[in-house]
Coordinates of C-alpha atoms in Angstrom, one line a residue:
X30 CA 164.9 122.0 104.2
X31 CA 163.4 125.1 104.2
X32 CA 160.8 125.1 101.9
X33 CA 158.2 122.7 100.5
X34 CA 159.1 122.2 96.8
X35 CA 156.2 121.4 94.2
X36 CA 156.5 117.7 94.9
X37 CA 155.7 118.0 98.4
X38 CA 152.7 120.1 98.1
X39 CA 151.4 117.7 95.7
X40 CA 151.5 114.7 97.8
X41 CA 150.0 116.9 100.2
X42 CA 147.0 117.7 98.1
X43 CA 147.1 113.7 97.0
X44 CA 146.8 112.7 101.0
X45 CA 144.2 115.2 101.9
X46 CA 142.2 114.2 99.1
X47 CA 142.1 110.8 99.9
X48 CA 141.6 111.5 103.6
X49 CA 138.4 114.3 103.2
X50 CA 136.9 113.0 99.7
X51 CA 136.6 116.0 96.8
X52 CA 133.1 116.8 98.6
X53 CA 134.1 117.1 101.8
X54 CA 136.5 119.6 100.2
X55 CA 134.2 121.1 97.6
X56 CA 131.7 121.9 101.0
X57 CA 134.4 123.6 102.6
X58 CA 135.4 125.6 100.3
X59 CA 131.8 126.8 99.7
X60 CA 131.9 127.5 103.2
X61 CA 134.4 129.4 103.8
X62 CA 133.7 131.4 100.4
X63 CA 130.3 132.4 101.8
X64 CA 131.8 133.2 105.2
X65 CA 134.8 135.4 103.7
X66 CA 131.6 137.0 101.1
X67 CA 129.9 137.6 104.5
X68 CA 132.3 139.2 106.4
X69 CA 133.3 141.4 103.4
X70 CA 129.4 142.3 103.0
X71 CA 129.6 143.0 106.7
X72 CA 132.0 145.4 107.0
X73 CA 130.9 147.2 103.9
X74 CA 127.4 148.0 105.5
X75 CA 129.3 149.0 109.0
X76 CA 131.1 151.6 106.3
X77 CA 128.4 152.6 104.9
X78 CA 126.7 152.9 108.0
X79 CA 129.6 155.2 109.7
X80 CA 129.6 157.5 106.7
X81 CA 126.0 157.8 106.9
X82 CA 126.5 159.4 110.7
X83 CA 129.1 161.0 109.8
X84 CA 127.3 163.0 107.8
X85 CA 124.1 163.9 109.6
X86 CA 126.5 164.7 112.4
X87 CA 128.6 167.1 110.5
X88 CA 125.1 168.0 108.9
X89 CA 123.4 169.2 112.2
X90 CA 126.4 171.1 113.1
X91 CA 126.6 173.1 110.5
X92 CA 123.2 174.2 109.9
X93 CA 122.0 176.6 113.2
X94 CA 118.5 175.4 115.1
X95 CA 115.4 176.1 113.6
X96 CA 113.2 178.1 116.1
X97 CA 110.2 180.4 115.9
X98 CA 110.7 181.7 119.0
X99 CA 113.4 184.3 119.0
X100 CA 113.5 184.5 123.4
X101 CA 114.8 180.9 123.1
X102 CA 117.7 180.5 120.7
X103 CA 121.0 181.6 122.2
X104 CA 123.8 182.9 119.1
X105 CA 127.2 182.3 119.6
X106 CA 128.6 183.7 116.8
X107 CA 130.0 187.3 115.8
X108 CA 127.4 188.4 113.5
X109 CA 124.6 187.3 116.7
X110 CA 126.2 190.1 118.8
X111 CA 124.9 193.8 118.2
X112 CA 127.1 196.4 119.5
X113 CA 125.3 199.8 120.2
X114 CA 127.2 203.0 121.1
X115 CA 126.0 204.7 124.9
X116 CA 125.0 208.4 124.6
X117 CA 124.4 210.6 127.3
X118 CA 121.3 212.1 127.5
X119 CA 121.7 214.7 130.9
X120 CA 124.4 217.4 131.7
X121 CA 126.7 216.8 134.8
X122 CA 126.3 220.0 137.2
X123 CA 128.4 221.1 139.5

């Protein structure tokens, strides 16, 4: 008791078709074949879409801002700091 066996599932299909018609049924599944090819469609654009941001996001992060003006860009890295040694130009006198 189960399961359905074969029999079952056939008289099944037997009552439904006589209740909906074969083009009730032949609509529907149209339907829902078009919804399912929508949704799939759907959330290959929102993939596409992501991967797209994705990269102009990891794309502006790793290239440094473009400015002509050397007063107004600020380096964070290693190689942007200059380290110059202090000499002493006068004599301490006592």
């Amino acid at each position: 008791m189960g399961s359905f066996s074969i029999t079952h599932w056939l008289i099944l299909l037997v009552v439904v078709v006589v209740v909906f018609g074969t083009a009730k049924l032949k609509n529907a599944g149209k339907d829902l074949g078009g919804a399912v090819k929508g949704f799939k469609e759907a959330v290959k654009d929102e993939e596409a879409e992501h991967a797209r941001k994705n990269r102009m996001l990891s794309h502006e992060n790793s290239t440094p801002a473009a400015s002509n003006d050397l007063n107004t860009q600020v380096g964070t890295q290693a190689e942007d700091i200059k380290i110059s040694p202090v000499t002493a130009d006068h004599q301490h006198k006592v």
